XYZ file of C-alpha atoms in Angstrom:
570
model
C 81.115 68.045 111.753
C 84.637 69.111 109.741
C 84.353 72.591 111.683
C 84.300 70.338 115.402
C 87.128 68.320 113.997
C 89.148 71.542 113.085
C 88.087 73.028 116.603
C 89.187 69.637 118.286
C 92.244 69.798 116.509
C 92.873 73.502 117.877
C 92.462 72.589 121.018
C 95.017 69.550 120.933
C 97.982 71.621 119.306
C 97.429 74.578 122.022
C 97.216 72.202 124.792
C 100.785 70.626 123.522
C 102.390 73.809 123.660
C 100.982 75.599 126.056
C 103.648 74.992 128.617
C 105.898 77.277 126.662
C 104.272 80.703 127.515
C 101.610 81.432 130.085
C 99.559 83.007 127.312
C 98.489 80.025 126.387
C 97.149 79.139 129.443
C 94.731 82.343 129.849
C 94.036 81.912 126.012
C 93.138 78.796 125.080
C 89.484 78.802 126.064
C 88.325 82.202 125.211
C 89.724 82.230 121.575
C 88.294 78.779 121.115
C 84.847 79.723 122.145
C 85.112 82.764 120.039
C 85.950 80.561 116.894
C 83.055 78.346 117.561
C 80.881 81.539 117.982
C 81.780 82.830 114.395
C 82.474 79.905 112.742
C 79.314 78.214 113.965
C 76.876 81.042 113.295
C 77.684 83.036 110.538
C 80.780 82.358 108.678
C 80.337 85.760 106.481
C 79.757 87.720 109.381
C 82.095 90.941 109.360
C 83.289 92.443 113.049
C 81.398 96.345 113.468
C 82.961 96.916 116.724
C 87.009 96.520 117.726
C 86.050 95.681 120.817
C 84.910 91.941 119.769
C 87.497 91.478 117.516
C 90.174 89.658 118.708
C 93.850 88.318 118.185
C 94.742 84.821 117.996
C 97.177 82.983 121.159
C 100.688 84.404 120.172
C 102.971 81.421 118.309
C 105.668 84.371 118.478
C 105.240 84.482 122.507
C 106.932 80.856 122.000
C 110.339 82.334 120.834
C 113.148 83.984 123.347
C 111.907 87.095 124.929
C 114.064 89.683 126.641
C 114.149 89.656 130.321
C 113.979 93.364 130.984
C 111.196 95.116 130.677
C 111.888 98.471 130.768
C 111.539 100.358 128.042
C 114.379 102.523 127.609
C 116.376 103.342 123.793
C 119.312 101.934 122.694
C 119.592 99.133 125.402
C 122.068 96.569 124.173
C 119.633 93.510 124.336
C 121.279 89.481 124.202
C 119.867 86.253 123.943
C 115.631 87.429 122.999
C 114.107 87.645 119.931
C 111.215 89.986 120.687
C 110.800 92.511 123.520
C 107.744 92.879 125.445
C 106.647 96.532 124.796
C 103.856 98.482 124.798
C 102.757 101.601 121.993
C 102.861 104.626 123.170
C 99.708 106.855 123.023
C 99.341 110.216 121.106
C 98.199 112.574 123.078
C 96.076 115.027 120.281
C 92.887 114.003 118.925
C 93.226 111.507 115.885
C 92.044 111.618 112.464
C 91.720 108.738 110.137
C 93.076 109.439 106.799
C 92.360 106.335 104.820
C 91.878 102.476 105.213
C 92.028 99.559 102.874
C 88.595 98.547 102.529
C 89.849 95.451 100.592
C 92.336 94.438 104.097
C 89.409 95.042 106.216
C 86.966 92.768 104.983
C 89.171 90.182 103.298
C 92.195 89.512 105.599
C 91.102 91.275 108.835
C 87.184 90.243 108.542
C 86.219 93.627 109.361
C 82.812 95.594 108.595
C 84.132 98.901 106.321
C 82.000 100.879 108.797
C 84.417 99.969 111.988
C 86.899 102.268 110.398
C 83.899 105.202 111.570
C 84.280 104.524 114.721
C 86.524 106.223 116.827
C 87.713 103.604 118.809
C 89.320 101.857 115.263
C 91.482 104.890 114.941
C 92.940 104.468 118.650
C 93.499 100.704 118.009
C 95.507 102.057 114.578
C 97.286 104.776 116.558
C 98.362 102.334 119.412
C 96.349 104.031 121.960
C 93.710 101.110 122.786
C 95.333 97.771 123.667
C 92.757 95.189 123.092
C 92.975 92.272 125.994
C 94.110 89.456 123.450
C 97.114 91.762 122.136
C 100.780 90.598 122.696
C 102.748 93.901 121.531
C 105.854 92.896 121.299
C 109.403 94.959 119.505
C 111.601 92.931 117.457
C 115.107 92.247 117.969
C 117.214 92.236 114.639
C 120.805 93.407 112.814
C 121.880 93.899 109.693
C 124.464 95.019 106.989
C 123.168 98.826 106.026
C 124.807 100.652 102.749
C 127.434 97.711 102.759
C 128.233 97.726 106.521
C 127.713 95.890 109.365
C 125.240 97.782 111.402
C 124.659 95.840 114.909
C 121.730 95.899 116.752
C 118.922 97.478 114.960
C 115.384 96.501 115.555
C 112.107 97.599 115.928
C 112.522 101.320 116.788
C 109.323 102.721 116.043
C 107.054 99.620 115.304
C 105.129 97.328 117.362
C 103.928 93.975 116.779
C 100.055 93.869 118.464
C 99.469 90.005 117.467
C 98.567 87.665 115.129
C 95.081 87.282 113.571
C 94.102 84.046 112.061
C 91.051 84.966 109.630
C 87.816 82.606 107.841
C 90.486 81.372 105.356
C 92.727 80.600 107.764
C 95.708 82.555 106.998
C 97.445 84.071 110.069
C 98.746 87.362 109.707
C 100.755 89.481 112.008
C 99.612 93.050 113.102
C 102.296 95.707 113.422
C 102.115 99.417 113.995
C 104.372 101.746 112.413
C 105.306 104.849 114.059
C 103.806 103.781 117.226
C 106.536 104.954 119.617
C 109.637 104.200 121.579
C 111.049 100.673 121.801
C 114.498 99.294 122.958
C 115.707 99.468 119.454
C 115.175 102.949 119.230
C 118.245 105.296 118.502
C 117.791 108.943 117.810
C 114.470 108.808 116.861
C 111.683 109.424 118.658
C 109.561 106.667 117.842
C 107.369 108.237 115.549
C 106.799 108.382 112.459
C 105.352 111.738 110.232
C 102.457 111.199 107.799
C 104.600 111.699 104.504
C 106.151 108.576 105.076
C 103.056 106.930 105.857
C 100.952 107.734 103.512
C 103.803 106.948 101.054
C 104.065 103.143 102.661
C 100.320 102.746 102.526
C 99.439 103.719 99.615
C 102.776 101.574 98.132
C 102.322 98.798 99.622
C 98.163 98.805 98.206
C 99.838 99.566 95.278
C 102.116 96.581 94.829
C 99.462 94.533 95.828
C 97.050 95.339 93.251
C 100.402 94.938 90.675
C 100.798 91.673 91.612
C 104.366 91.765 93.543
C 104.613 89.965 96.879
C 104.456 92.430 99.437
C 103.256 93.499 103.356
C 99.778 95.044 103.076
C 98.296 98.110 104.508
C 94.732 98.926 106.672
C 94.572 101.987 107.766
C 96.377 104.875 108.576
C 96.069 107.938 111.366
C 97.390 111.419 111.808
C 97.890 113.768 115.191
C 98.910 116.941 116.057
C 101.315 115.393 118.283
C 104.406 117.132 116.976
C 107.836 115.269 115.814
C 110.648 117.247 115.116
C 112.395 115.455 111.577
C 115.530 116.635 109.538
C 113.998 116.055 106.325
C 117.282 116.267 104.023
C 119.456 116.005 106.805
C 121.042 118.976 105.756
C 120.522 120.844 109.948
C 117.111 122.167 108.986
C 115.002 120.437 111.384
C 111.029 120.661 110.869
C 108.323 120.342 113.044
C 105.938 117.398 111.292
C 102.690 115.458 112.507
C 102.665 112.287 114.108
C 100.904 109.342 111.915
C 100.915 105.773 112.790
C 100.226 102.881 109.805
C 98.456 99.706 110.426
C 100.482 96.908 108.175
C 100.281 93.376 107.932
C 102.224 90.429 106.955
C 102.440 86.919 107.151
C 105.647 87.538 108.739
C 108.041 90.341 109.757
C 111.446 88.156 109.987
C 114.103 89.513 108.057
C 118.126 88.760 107.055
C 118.652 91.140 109.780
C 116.788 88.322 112.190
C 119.057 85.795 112.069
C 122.314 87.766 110.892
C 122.235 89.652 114.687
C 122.064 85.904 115.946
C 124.466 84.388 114.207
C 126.995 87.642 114.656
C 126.430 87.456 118.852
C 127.109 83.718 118.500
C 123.466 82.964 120.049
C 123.211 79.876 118.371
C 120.231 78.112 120.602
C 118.265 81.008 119.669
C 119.569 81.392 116.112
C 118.093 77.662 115.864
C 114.816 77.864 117.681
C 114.145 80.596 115.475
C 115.250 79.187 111.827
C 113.081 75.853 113.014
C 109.857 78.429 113.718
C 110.331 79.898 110.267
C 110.626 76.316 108.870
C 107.729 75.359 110.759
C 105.259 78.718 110.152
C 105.958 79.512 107.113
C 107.686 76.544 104.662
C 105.921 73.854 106.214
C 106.864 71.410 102.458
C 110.588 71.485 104.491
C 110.476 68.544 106.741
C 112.166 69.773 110.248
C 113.422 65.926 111.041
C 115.733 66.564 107.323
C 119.602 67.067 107.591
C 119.460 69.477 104.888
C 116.643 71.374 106.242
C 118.287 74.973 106.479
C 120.166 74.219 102.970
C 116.482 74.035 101.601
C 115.510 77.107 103.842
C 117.893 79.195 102.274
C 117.583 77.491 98.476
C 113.323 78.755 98.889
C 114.471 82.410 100.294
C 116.833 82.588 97.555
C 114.585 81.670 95.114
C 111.529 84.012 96.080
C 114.273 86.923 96.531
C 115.582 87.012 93.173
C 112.041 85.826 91.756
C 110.373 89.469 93.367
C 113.242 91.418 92.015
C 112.458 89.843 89.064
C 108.719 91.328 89.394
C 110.276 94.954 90.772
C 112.813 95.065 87.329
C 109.158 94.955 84.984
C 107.253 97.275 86.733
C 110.337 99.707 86.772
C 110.482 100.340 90.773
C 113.576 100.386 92.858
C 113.356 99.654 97.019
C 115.344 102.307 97.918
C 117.281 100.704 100.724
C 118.131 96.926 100.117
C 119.913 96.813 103.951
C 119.944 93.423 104.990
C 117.220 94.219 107.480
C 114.867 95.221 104.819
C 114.876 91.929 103.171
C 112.268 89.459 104.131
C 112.591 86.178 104.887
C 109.212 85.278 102.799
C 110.214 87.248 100.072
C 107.849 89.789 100.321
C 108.263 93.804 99.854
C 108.407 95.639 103.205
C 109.640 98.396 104.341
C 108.731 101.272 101.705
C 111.016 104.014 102.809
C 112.545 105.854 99.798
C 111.308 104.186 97.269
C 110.512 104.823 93.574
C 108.683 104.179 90.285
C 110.978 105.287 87.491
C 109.816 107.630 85.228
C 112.352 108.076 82.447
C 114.164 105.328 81.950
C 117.301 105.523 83.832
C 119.051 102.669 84.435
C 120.859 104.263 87.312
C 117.580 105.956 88.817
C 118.058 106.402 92.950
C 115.109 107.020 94.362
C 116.577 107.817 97.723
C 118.656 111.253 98.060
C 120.426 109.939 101.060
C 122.068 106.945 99.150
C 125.064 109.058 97.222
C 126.737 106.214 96.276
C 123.872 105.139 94.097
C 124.465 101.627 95.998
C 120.711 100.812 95.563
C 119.939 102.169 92.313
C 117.631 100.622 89.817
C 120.041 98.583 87.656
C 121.840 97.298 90.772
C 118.800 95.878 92.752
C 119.908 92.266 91.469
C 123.755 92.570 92.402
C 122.297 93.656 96.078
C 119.995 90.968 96.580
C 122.969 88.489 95.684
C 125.187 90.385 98.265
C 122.102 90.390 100.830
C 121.523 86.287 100.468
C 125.428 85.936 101.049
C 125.038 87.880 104.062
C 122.072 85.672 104.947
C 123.808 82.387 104.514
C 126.839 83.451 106.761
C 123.994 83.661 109.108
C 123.164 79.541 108.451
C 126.250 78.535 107.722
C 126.807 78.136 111.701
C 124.194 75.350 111.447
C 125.100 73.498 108.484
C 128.097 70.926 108.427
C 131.639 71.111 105.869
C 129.787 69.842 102.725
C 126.142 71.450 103.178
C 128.215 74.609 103.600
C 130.354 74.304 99.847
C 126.599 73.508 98.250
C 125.333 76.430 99.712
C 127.470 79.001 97.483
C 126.578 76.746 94.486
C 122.739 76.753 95.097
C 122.922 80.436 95.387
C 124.465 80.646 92.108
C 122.345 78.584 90.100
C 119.436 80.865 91.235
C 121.087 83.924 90.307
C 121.611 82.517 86.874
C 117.790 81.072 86.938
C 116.769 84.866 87.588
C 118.079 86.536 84.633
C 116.614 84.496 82.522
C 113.218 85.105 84.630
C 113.793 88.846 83.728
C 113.906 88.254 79.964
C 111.212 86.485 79.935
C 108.905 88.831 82.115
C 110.090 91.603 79.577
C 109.249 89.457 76.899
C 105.858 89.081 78.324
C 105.461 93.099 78.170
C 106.022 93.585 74.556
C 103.065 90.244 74.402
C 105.063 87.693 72.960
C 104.452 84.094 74.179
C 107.612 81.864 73.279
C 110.941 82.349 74.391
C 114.096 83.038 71.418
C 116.951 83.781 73.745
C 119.295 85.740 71.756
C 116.622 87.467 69.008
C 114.789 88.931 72.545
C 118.031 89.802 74.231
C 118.708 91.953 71.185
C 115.376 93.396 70.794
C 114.741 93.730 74.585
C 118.367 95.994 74.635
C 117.599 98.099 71.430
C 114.277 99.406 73.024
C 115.700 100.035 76.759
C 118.332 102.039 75.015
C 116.125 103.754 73.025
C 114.249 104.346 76.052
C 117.459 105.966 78.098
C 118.674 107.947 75.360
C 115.007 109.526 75.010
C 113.976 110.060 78.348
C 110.672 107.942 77.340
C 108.455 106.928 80.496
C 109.495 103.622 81.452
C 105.331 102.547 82.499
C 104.068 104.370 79.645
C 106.170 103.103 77.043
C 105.202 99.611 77.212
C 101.831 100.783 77.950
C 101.143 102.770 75.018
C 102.858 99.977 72.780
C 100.047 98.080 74.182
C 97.561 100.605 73.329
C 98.417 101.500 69.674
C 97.910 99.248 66.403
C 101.194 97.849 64.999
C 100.608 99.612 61.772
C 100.218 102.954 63.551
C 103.694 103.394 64.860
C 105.204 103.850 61.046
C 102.284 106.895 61.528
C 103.749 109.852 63.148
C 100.535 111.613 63.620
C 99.239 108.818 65.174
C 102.458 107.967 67.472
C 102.600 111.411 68.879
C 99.450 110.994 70.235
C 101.277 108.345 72.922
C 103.274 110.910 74.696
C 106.119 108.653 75.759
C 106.080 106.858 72.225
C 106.666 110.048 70.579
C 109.723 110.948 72.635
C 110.838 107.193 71.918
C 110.039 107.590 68.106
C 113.055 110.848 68.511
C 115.195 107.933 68.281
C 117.252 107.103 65.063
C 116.554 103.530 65.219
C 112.966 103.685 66.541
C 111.869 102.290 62.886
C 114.487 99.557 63.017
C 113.073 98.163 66.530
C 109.480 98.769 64.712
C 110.605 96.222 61.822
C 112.533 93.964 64.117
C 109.537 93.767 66.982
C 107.009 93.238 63.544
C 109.027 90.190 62.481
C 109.529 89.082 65.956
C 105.717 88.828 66.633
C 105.215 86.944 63.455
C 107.078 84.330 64.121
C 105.814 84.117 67.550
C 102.129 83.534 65.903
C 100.520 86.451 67.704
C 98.447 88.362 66.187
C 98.021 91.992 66.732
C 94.919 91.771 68.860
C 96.496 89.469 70.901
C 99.343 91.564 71.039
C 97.343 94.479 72.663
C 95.301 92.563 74.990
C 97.986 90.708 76.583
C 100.388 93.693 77.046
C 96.847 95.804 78.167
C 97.000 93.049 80.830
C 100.471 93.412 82.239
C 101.396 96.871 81.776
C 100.260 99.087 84.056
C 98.467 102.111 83.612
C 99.116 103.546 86.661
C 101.492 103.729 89.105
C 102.493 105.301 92.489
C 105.140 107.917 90.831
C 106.211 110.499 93.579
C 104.691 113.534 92.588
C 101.401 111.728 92.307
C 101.813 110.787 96.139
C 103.866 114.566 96.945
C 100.101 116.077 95.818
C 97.840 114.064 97.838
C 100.699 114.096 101.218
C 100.331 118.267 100.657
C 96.825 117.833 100.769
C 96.945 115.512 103.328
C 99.064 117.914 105.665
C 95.946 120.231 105.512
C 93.498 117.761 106.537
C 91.920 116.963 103.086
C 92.200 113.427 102.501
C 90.113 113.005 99.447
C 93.218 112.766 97.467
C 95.176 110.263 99.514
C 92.071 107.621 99.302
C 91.268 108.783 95.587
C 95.246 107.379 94.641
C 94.076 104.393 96.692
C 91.185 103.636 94.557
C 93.025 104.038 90.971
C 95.960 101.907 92.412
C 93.711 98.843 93.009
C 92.594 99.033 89.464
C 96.687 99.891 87.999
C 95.280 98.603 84.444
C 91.989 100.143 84.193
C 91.585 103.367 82.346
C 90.346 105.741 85.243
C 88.438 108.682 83.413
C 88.833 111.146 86.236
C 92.540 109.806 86.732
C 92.834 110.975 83.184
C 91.874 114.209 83.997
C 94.404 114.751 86.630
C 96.995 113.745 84.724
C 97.911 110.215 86.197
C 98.755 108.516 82.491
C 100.787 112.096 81.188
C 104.429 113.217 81.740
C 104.848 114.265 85.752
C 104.879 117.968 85.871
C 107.705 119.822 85.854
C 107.674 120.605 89.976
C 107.952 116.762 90.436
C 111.875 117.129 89.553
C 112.263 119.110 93.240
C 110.961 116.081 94.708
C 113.789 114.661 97.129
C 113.107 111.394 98.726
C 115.302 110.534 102.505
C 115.629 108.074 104.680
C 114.118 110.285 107.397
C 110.646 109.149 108.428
């Protein structure tokens, strides 16, 4: 009975929109059918074959599409959202390198032995089109290293659709790498598998840390060749063409509305703020005056709160453009990115940003910049006095944020109640510790996790913690010793307690670039074993791995990971 009264429901929305696109119209009965055919028969039933899996009618066909349909770069597009556009096929015979096995059954409701099937690996390379797909290229701006870039866009991504699983959730399909669009510039299209692998095995990775973030399902590799300047320093190589299957709830950006607002397009800058309202924060009511006011005030808040999360796990985007940022506040995009290693407060992960504009200790003065850039975008829409609350909303959240950080810090050396100025101190005293010794930012606070409290007065057994030992070089390691002792007393936790909560939120592994340079070399020989092997430790980040031991995931990076540069150029 409740699954007819869901399927009846269905049917009633679709038929009140479906005089906005024709897709509705060829839609409608085929994807209800299908929905009664799963639903109705075997709710746990997992697809084997691409072929009868299928996308859900396109809300996103609803939005302003671009007239032309040609597909040619750099066209200057107005007044559209998306553009209709096809991948474009690789021509060499594919290989699949890895899949989430977690994304496939649980988001995409996919049997883990599609991915042996040779028609999965042309859906993930863009080479089969599946009749229910809408690929579409998205139109979008945004302020890059400080400045105002224009049009940007979808230049070598393609939305297929969007797939409403058994829970419900609707998730949109896009293809990285996957070829020319409008909003191509130099590029090709493509994208090589170092960057790939590097954005699906990050994105897993974040995931399994517990940041908001895009998610990953699979990923596939030519021999179609793509000619990259690695460095950008005019030594061109010739790389392999890979293509990433990611997924997020959405793909909107600051970048989506800032190219709106900037071209003055303000009947589609509204039809589109009211669809994100609508999708995606349906607790804003549409028929409010203050509806975009409370738009921005969530996208603030979820911003700042996910730096928040990237500040304790010691990782730094990389490139915080405006069109990186999502309007969900999710992570997307992994281009440069890093995990620090020793603490540096002014780690750059990306050797392209020489101004150390998006280094670690800035990420929070960026985001503020970014969400000014974003309200400029609403501020069209709102009248004199929403527009004066809107600076004073995005203040108070900045203010909420920092003491968000503190208190996620607080949570890493396991100590439950908050003492504002006795944490600040104590929270300062080990970070500088921590710079001035080079200790491993992840390991640190691990291995404070993992050792007694009486043990690290022991020097014998505090050099058997790596990065504590480099930390204990310190002249005042013993005074944050005595100061973090009498801190946890008067908190009331015990030692045990100590250890299991910071067990629980400090990471034993993460997705440090040498770890992902070794399996990508591997990788660019055809062995894959390493790429899915990083995949596998990553979903468990807190779980001693025994074999991850052995290859040296938990010890200081070797010393070839220092070569390691990290571009823009994917």
């Amino acid at each position: 009975m409740k699954l007819i009264i869901i399927l009846q429901i269905f049917a009633v929305a679709v038929q009140a929109i479906r005089w906005i696109h024709p897709i509705y119209v060829t839609s409608e009965r085929n994807y209800t059918r299908l929905m009664m055919e799963r639903m109705g028969t075997d709710c746990s039933a997992l697809i084997k074959d691409i072929n009868e899996w299928h996308f859900a009618p396109s809300k996103l066909m609803t939005l302003p599409l671009d007239g032309t349909k040609e597909n040619y770069i750099r066209r200057n597009v107005k007044e559209a959202i998306f553009s209709v556009v096809s991948p474009t096929p690789l021509a060499t015979k594919l290989k699949l390198v890895s899949y989430s096995e977690d994304v496939l059954i649980n988001i995409l409701d996919m049997d883990p032995s599609i991915s042996k099937t040779y028609d999965f690996s042309e859906f993930i390379a863009g080479n089969k089109i599946l009749p229910s797909c809408t690929p579409l290229a998205h139109r979008y701006g945004g302020h890059q290293f400080g400045f105002w870039a224009m049009q940007l866009g979808d230049g070598r991504a393609h939305l297929l659709g969007e797939y409403v699983n058994r829970a419900g959730e609707r998730w949109e399909l896009q293809l990285k790498g996957s070829g020319k669009t409008p909003y191509s510039r130099d590029g090709d299209g493509h994208a090589v598998l170092r960057s790939s692998i590097r954005e699906f095995l990050c994105s897993e990775a974040m995931y399994y840390l517990g940041v908001p973030t895009s998610r990953a399902a699979a990923i596939v590799v030519s021999q179609d060749p793509v000619l990259r300047d690695q460095f950008y320093n005019g030594y061109p190589r010739t790389e392999r063409a890979a293509v990433v299957l990611r997924l997020a709830p959405s793909w909107f950006r600051f970048g989506s509305l800032e190219i709106l607002a900037h071209n003055k397009e303000m009947t589609s800058l509204k039809k589109l703020i009211d669809f994100i309202i609508s999708e995606h924060y349906p607790e804003i009511d549409l028929q409010s005056e203050n509806k975009y006011l409370q738009l921005f005030s969530q996208v603030a808040q979820k911003t700042m709160d996910l730096v928040v999360q990237w500040q304790s796990i010691g990782f730094t985007h990389g490139v915080l453009n405006t069109d990186n940022m999502s309007m969900l506040g999710i992570t997307i995009d992994y281009g440069p990115f890093g995990f620090m290693e020793a603490y540096d407060s002014r780690f750059v992960p990306n050797s392209s940003d020489k101004e150390a504009r998006y280094c670690f200790e800035r990420q929070f003065q960026i985001a503020e910049w970014n969400l000014e850039q974003l309200s400029q975008a609403i501020i069209p829409l709102l009248d004199e006095s929403q527009t004066v609350e809107i600076t004073g909303v995005l203040q108070n959240i900045i203010q909420d944020s920092q003491n968000k950080l503190r208190d996620a810090f607080r949570k890493k050396l396991g100590l439950r109640t908050d003492v504002n100025e006795i944490d600040n101190q104590l929270l300062t005293m080990l970070l500088q510790m921590m710079e001035e010794t080079g200790a491993d930012f992840t390991q640190t606070f691990r291995q404070l996790g993992d050792i007694p409290m009486a043990d690290l007065r022991n020097p014998d057994e505090v050099k058997k913690h790596w990065s504590l030992q480099r930390l204990s070089n310190n002249k005042y390691f013993l005074t944050f010793v005595d100061a973090y002792e009498k801190r946890l007393a008067e908190d009331g936790t015990t030692d045990s307690e100590r250890r299991r909560i910071m067990c629980k939120i400090n990471p034993r592994y993460v997705l440090k670039n040498w770890m992902a340079q070794s399996a990508i070399e591997k990788a660019e020989k055809d062995d894959f074993s390493e790429v899915q092997f990083l995949l596998n430790v990553l979903q468990s980040p807190y779980t001693v791995n025994e074999e991850a031991e052995k290859r040296g995931y938990a010890d200081p990076p070797p010393k070839w990971s220092s070569t390691i540069k990290v571009s823009c150029s994917s």
